[in-house]
CSV table of C-alpha atoms and ligand atoms in Angstrom, one decimal:
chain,number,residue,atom,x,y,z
A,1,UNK,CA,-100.1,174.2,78.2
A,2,UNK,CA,-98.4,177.3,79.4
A,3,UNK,CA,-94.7,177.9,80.4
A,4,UNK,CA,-95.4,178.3,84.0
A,5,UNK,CA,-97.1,174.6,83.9
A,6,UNK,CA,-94.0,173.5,82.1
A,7,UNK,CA,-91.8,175.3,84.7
A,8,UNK,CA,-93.6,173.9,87.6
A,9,UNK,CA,-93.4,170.2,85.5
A,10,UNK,CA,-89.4,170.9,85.3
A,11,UNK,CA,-89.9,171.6,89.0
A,12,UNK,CA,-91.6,168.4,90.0
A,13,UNK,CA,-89.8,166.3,87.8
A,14,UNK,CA,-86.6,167.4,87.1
A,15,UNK,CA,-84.4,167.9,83.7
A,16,UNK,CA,-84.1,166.9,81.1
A,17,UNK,CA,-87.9,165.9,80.8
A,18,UNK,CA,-90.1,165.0,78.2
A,19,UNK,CA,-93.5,166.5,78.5
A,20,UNK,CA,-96.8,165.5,76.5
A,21,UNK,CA,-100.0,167.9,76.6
A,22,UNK,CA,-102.7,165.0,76.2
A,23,UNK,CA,-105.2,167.1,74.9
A,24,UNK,CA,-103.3,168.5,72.1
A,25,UNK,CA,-102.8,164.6,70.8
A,26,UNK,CA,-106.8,164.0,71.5
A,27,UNK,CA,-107.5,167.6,69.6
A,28,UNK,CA,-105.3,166.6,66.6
A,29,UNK,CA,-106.8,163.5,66.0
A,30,UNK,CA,-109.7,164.5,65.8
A,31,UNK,CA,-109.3,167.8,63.4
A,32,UNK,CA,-108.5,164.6,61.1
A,33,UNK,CA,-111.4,162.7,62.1
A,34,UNK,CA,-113.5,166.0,61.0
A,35,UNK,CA,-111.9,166.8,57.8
A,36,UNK,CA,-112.2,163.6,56.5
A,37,UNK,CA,-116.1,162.9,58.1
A,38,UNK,CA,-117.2,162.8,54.3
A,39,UNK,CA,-115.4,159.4,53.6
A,40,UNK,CA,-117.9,156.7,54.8
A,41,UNK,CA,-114.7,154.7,56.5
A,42,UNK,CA,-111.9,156.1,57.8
A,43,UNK,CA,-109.0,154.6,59.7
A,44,UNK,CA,-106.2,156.5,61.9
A,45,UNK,CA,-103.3,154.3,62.0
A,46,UNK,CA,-100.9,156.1,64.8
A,47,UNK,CA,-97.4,155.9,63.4
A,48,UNK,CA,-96.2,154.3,66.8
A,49,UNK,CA,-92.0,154.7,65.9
A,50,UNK,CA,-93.0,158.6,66.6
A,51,UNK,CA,-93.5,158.4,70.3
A,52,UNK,CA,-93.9,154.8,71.6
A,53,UNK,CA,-94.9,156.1,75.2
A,54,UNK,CA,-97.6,153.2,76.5
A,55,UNK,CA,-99.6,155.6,77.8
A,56,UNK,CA,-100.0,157.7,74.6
A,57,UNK,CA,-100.5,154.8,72.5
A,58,UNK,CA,-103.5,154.0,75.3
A,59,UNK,CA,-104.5,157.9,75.1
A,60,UNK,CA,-104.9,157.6,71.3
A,61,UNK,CA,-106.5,153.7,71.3
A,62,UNK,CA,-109.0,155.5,73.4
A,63,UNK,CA,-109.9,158.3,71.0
A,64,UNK,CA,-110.4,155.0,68.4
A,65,UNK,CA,-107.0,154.9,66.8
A,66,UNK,CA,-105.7,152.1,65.0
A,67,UNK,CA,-102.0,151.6,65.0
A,68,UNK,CA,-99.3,151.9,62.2
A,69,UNK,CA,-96.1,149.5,63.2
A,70,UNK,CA,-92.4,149.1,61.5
A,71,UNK,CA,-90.8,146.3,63.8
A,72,UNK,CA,-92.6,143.3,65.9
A,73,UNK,CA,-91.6,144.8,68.8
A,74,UNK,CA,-93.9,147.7,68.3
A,75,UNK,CA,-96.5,145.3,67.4
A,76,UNK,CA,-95.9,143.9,70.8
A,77,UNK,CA,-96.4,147.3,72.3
A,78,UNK,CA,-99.7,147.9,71.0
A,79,UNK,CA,-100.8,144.5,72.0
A,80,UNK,CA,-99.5,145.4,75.1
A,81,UNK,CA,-101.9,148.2,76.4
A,82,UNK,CA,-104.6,146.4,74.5
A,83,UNK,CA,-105.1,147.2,70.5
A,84,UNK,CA,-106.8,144.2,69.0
A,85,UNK,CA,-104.6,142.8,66.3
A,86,UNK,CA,-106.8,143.9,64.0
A,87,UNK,CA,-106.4,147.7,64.9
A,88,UNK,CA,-102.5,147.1,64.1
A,89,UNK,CA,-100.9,147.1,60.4
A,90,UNK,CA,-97.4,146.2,59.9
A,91,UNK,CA,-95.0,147.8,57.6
A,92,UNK,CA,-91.7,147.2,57.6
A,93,UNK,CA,-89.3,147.6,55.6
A,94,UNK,CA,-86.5,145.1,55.5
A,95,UNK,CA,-87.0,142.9,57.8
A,96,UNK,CA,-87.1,138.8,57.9
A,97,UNK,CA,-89.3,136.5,56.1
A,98,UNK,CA,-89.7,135.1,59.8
A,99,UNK,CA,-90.5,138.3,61.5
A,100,UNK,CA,-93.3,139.1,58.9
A,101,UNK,CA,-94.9,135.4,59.8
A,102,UNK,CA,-94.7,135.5,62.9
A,103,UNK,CA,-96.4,139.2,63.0
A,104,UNK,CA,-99.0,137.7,60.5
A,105,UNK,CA,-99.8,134.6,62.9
A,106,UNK,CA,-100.5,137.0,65.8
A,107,UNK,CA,-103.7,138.1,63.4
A,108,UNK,CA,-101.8,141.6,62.6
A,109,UNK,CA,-102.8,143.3,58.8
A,110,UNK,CA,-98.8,142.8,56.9
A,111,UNK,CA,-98.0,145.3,54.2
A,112,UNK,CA,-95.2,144.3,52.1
A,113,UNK,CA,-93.1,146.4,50.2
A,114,UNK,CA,-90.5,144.8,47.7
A,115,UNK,CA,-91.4,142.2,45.6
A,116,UNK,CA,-89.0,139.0,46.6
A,117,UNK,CA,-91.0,138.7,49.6
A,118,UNK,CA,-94.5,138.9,48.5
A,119,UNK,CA,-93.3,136.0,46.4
A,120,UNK,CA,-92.3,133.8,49.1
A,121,UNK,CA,-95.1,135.2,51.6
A,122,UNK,CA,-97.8,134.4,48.3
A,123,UNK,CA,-96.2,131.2,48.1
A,124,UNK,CA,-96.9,130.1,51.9
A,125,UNK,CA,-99.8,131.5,53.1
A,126,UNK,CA,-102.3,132.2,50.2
A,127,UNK,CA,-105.0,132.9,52.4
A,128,UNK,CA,-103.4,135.8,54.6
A,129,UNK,CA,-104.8,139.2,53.3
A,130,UNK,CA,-102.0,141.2,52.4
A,131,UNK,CA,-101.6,144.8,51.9
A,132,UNK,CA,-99.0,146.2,49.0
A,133,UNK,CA,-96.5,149.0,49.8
A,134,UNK,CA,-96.3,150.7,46.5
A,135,UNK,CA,-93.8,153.4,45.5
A,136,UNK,CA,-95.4,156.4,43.3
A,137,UNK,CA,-92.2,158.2,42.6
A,138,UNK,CA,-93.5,161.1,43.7
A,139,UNK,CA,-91.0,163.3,44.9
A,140,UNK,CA,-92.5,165.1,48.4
A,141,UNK,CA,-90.7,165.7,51.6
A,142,UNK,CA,-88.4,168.4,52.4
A,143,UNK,CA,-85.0,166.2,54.0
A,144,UNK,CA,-83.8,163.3,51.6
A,145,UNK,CA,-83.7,161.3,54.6
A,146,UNK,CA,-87.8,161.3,55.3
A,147,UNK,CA,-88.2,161.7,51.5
A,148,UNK,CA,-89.3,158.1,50.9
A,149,UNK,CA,-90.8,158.3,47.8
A,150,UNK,CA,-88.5,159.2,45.2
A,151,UNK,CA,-87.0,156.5,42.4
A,152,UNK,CA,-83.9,155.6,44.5
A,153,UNK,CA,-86.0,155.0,47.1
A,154,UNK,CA,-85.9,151.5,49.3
A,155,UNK,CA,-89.3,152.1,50.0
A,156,UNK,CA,-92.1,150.1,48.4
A,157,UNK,CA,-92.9,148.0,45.0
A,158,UNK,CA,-92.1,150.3,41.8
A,159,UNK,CA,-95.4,151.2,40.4
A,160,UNK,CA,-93.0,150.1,37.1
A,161,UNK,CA,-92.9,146.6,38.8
A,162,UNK,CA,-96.7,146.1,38.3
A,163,UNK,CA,-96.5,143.7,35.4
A,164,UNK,CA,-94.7,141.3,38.2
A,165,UNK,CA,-96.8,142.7,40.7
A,166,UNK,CA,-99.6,141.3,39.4
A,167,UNK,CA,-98.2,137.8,37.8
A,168,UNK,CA,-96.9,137.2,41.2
A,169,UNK,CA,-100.4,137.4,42.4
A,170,UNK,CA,-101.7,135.3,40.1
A,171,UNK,CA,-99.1,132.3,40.1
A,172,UNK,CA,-99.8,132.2,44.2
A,173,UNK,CA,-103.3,132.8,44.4
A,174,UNK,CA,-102.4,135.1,47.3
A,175,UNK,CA,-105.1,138.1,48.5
A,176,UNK,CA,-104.5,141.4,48.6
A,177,UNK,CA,-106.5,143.3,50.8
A,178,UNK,CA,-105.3,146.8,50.7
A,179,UNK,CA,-103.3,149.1,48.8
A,180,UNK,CA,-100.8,151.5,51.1
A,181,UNK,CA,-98.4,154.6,49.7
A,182,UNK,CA,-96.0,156.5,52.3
A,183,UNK,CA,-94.5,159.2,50.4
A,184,UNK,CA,-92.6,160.7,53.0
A,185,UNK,CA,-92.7,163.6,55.8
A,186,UNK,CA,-93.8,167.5,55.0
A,187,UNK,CA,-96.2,167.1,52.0
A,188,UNK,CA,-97.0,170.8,51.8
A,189,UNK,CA,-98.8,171.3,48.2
A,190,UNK,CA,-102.1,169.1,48.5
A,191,UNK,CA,-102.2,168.9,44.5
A,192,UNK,CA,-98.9,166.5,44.5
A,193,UNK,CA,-100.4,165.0,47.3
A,194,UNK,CA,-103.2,164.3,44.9
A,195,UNK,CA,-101.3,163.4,41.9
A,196,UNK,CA,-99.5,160.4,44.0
A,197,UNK,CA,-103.1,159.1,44.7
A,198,UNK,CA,-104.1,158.8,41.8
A,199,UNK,CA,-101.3,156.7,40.9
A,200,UNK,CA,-102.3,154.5,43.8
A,201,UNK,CA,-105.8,154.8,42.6
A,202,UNK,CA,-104.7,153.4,38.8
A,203,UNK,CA,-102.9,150.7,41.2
A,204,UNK,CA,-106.0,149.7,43.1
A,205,UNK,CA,-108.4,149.2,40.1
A,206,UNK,CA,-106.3,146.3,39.2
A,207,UNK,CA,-107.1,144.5,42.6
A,208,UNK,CA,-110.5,142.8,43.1
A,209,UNK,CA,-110.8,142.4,47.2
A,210,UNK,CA,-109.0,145.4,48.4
A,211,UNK,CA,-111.0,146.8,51.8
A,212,UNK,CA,-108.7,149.9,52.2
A,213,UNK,CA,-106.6,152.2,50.3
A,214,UNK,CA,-103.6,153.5,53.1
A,215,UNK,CA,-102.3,157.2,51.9
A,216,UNK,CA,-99.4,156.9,54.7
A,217,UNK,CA,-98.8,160.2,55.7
A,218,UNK,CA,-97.2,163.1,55.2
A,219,UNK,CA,-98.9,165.9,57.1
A,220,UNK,CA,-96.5,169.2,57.8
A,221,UNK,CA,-97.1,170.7,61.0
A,222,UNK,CA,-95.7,174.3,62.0
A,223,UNK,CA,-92.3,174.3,63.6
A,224,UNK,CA,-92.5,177.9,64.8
A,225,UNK,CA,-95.2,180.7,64.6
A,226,UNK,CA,-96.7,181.4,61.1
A,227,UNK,CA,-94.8,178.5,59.6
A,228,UNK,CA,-96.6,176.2,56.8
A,229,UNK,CA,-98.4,173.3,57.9
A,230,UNK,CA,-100.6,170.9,55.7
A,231,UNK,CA,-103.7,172.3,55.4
A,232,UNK,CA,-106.0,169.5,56.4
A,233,UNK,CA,-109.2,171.0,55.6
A,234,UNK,CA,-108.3,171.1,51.9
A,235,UNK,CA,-106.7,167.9,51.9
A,236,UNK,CA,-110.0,166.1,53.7
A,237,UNK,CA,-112.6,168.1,51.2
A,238,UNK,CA,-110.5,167.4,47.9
A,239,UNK,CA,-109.0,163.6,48.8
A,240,UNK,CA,-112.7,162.5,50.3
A,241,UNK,CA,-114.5,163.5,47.1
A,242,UNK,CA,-112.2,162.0,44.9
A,243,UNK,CA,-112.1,159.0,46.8
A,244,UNK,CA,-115.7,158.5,46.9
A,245,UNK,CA,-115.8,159.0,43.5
A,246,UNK,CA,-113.3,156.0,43.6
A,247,UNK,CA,-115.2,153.7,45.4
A,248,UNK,CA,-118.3,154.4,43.2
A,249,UNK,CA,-116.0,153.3,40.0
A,250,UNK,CA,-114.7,150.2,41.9
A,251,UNK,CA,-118.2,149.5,43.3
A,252,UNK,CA,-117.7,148.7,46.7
A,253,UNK,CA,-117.2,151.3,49.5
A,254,UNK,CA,-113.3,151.1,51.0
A,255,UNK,CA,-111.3,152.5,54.0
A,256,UNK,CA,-109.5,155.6,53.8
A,257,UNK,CA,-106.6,155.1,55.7
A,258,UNK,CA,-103.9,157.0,57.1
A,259,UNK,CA,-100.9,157.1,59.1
A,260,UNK,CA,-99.5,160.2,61.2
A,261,UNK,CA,-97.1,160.5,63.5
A,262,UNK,CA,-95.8,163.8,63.5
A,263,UNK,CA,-99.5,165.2,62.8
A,264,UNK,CA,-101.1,163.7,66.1
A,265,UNK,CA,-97.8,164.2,68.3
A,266,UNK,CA,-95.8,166.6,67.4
A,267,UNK,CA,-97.0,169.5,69.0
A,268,UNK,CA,-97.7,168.0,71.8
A,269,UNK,CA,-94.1,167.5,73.1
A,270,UNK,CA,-91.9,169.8,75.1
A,271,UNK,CA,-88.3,168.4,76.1
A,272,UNK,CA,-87.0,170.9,79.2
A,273,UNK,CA,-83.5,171.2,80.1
A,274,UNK,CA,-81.2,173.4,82.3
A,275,UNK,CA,-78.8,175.5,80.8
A,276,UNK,CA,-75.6,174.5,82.7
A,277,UNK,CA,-73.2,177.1,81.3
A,278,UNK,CA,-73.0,180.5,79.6
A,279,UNK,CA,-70.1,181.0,77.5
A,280,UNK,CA,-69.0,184.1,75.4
A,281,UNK,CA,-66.3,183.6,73.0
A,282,UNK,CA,-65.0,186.1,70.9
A,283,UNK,CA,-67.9,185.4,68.4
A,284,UNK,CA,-70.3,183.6,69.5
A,285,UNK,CA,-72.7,183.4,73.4
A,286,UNK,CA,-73.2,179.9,73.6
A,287,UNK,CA,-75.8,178.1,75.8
A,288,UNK,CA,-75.1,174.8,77.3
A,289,UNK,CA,-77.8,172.3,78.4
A,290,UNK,CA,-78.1,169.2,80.3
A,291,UNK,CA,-78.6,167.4,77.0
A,292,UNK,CA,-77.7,166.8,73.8
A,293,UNK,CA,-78.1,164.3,71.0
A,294,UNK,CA,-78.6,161.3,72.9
A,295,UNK,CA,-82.1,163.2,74.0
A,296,UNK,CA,-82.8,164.9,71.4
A,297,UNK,CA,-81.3,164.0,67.9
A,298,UNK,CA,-83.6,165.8,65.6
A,299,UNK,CA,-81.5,169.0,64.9
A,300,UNK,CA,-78.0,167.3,64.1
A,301,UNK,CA,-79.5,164.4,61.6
A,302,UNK,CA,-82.5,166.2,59.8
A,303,UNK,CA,-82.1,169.8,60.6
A,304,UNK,CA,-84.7,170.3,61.8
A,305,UNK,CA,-85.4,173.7,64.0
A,306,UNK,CA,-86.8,173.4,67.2
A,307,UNK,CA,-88.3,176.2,68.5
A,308,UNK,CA,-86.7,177.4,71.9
A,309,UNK,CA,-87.8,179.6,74.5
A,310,UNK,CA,-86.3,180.2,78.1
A,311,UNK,CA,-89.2,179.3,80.2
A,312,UNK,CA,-87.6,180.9,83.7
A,313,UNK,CA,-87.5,184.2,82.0
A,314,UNK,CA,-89.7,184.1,79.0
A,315,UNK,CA,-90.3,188.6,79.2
A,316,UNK,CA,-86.5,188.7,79.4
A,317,UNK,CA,-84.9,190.9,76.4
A,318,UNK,CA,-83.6,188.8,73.6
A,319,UNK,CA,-80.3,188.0,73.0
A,320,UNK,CA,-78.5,185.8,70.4
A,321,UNK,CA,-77.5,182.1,71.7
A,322,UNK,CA,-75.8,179.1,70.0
A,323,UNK,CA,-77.4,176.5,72.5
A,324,UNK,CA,-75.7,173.1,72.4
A,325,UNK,CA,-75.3,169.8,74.2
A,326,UNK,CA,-72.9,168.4,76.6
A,327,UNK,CA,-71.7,165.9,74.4
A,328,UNK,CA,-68.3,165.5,73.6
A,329,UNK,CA,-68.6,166.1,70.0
A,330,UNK,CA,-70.7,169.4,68.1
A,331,UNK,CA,-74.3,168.9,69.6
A,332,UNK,CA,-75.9,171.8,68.3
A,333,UNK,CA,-79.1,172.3,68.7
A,334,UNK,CA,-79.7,175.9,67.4
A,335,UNK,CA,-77.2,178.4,66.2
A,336,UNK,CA,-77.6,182.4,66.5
A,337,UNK,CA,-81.5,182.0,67.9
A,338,UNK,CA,-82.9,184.9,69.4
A,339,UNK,CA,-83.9,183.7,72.7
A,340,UNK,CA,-84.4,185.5,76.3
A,341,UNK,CA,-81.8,186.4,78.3
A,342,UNK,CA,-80.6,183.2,79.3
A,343,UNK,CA,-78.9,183.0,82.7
A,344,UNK,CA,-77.1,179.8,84.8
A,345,UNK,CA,-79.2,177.8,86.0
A,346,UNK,CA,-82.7,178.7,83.2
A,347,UNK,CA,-85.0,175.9,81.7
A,348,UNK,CA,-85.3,176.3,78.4
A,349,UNK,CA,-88.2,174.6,76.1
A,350,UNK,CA,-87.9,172.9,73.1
A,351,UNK,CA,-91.2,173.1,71.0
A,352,UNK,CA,-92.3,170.0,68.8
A,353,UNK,CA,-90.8,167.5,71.2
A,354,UNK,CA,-93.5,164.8,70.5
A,355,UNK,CA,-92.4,162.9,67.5
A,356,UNK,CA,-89.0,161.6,66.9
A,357,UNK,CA,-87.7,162.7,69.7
A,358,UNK,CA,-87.8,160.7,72.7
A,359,UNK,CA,-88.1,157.5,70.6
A,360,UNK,CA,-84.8,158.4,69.0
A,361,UNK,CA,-82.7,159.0,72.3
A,362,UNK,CA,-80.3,156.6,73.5
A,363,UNK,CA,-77.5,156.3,76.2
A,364,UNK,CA,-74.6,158.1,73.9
A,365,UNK,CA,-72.0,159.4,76.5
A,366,UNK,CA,-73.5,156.6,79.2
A,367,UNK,CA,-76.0,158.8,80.3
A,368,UNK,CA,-79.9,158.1,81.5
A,369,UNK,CA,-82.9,158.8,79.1
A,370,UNK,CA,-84.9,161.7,80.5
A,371,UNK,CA,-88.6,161.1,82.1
A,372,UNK,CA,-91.5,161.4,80.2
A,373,UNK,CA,-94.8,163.2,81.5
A,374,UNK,CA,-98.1,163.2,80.1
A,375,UNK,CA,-100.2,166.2,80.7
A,376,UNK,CA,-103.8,165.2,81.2
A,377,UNK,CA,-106.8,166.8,82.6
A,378,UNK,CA,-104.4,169.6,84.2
A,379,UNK,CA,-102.0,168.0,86.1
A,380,UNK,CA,-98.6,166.3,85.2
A,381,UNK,CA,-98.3,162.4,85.4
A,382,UNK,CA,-95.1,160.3,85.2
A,383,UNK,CA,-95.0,157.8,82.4
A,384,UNK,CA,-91.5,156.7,82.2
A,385,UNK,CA,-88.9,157.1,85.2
A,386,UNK,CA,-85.7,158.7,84.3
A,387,UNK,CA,-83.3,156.1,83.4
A,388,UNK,CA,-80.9,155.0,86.3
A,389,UNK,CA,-77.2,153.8,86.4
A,390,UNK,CA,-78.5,150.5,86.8
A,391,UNK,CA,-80.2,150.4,83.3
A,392,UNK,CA,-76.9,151.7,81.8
A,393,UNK,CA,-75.5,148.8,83.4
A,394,UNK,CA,-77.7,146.5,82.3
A,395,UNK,CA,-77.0,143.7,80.1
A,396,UNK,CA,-73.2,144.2,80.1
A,397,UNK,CA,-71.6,141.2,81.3
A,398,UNK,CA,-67.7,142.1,82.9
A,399,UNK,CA,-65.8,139.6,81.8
A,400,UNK,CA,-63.6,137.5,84.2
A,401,UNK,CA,-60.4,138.2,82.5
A,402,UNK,CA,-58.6,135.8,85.3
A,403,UNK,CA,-60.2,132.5,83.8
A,404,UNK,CA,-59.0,132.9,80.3
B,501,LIG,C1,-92.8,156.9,59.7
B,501,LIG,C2,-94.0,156.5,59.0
B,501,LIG,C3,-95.2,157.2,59.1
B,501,LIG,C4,-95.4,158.5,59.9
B,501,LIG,O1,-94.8,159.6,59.3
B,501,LIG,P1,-95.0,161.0,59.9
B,501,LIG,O2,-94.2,161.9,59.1
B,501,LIG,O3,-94.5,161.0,61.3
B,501,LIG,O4,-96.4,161.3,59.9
B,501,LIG,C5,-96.3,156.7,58.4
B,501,LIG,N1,-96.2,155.5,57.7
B,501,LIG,C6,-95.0,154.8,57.6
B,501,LIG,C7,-95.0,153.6,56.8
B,501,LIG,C8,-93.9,155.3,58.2
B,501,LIG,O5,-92.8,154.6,58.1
């Protein structure tokens, strides 16, 4: 997509907006697809909690992807536009002994991650196939808060629980289907990456049924020009060949599974919004949008730097810019960027506004969610309306304080 398609979308549309370039998801997943075309079984599980958009998850079940869920209501969504349940797995993390039945019953692969409930789960339904969520202790990821697992983490069984691991799985009889690792976001040196499978590989010879090992994710993608990104080439040729060589040693051929988010639909996203006011103070030019954290949290809670780029003047001479939100508290969403000359009334684009970023907003201040667009086959198409008073509204019940 270019920025006078984006422009013209802003145009159409209006700000702030969400904007998806289809083929960018379609070309992603399948740059995955290729590098890993030596494993005999390979499984994209769509990380849905990164963009939940209907019409993306229908984009990607298309292409053949399999979703990866976190709560039963994004179970529900996939059902919704029309994944078999057997094209969902479930991992939460958390959640209620009645939530993971219930998600089971609808026929939906459960991975479980802490040991109290594989107990109970074991206990009551030996014959489910069950997937275990273990923790490697690797330590990958570049924010402590998507850095999932590290010793401290709440994420998975210890691979130091095994002894009870495996007891557990005895005494109930239970059958485990699938092994599954998620070491967190921005796994940039492929030999780590490698050194947490084969802890999960040590895990898995221990199992007799399994069908799939699940590598989670973990794939870096580039956050502005020349930036690192996972090399997936490297990561296909060197995890394929050592997983084959798994399979040989546990004599049966398994699934390679995965699950990306951020890798399929990162890129892909561009949030537009109008700069509503220039103001110089004695230090500092700042840039204030339409927005702020209720659209676009990213930047406050992980850090994380947004490429930005004034669309309605993109051969303007740079300037420096603090650009924040309108929300009454510090929204900033990048200080002292060089960005073209911005002026009242400019669209400026974020870059990487696929993942985590419309699925984080909410109504902070009482304002409406933007629209989302999906870009496909060169023209724009609306895929969720711009919020309206009446949703802010809805649900709230006034209370009738006269009848008290
Ligand atoms: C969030 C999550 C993912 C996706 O992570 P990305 O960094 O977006 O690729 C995969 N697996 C699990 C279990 C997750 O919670």
């Amino acid at each position: 997509m270019d920025t006078k398609q984006l422009l013209q979308l802003a145009g159409e549309f209006g700000n702030p907006l969400y904007v998806y370039d289809a083929e960018k998801i379609i070309s992603q997943y399948q740059w995955l697809q290729k590098a890993f075309s030596k494993v005999g079984s390979l499984r994209v599980n769509y990380a849905v909690k990164a963009l939940s958009n209907l019409s993306v998850l229908n984009l990607l079940k298309q292409q053949g992807s399999c979703l990866d869920t976190v709560s039963i209501e994004e179970v529900q969504l996939g059902l919704h536009v029309g994944y078999t349940p057997d094209r969902i797995i479930y991992t939460p993390n958390g959640v209620s002994m009645e939530e993971i039945e219930t998600v089971a019953a609808l026929g939906v692969q459960i991975n479980i991650d802490n040991l109290s409930i594989l107990e109970q789960f074991g206990a009551k339904h030996p014959t489910t196939p069950v997937c275990i969520r273990i923790n490697p202790h690797v330590m990958a990821g570049g924010n402590s808060n998507i850095s999932v697992g590290h010793i401290d983490s709440k994420f998975g069984i210890s691979i130091h629980q095994m002894p009870h691991l495996l007891r557990i799985v005895e005494n109930t009889g239970m059958h485990i289907n699938g092994i599954h690792m998620h070491t967190g976001s921005d796994i940039l040196d492929i030999e780590v990456f490698l050194y947490a499978a084969e802890i999960l590989f040590e895990t898995a010879i221990h199992f007799k049924e399994l069908e799939f090992l699940d590598f989670g994710s973990g794939f870096k993608v580039p956050y502005k020009k020349d930036d690192i990104q996972t090399d997936v080439e490297e990561l296909g040729k060197k995890l394929s060949k050592r997983f084959n060589a798994f399979c040989a040693e546990y004599g049966r051929e398994l699934t390679l599974a995965f699950e990306p988010g951020k890798f399929l639909v990162s890129e892909a996203g561009f949030f537009l919004a109008k700069v509503n006011v220039v103001k110089q103070t004695t230090s500092t030019v700042f840039a204030g949008i339409d927005s702020g954290f209720n659209h676009l949290i990213r930047p406050m809670f992980y850090g994380s730097e947004h490429y930005i780029e004034n669309i309605s003047n993109p051969k303007g001479k740079e300037r420096f810019y603090s650009v924040v939100g309108y929300i009454c508290e510090t929204d900033t969403f990048a200080s002292n960027r060089r960005i073209a000359e911005i002026k009242e009334g400019d669209i400026l684009c974020f870059r990487n506004a696929g993942a985590y970023c419309f699925s984080m907003s909410s109504n902070y201040n009482s304002r409406v969610r933007p629209a989302e667009v999906l870009w496909h086959e060169g023209k724009g198409h609306l895929i969720r309306e711009r919020e309206t008073f009446e949703d802010i509204l809805r649900n709230q019940i006034v209370l009738d304080l006269t009848i008290a």
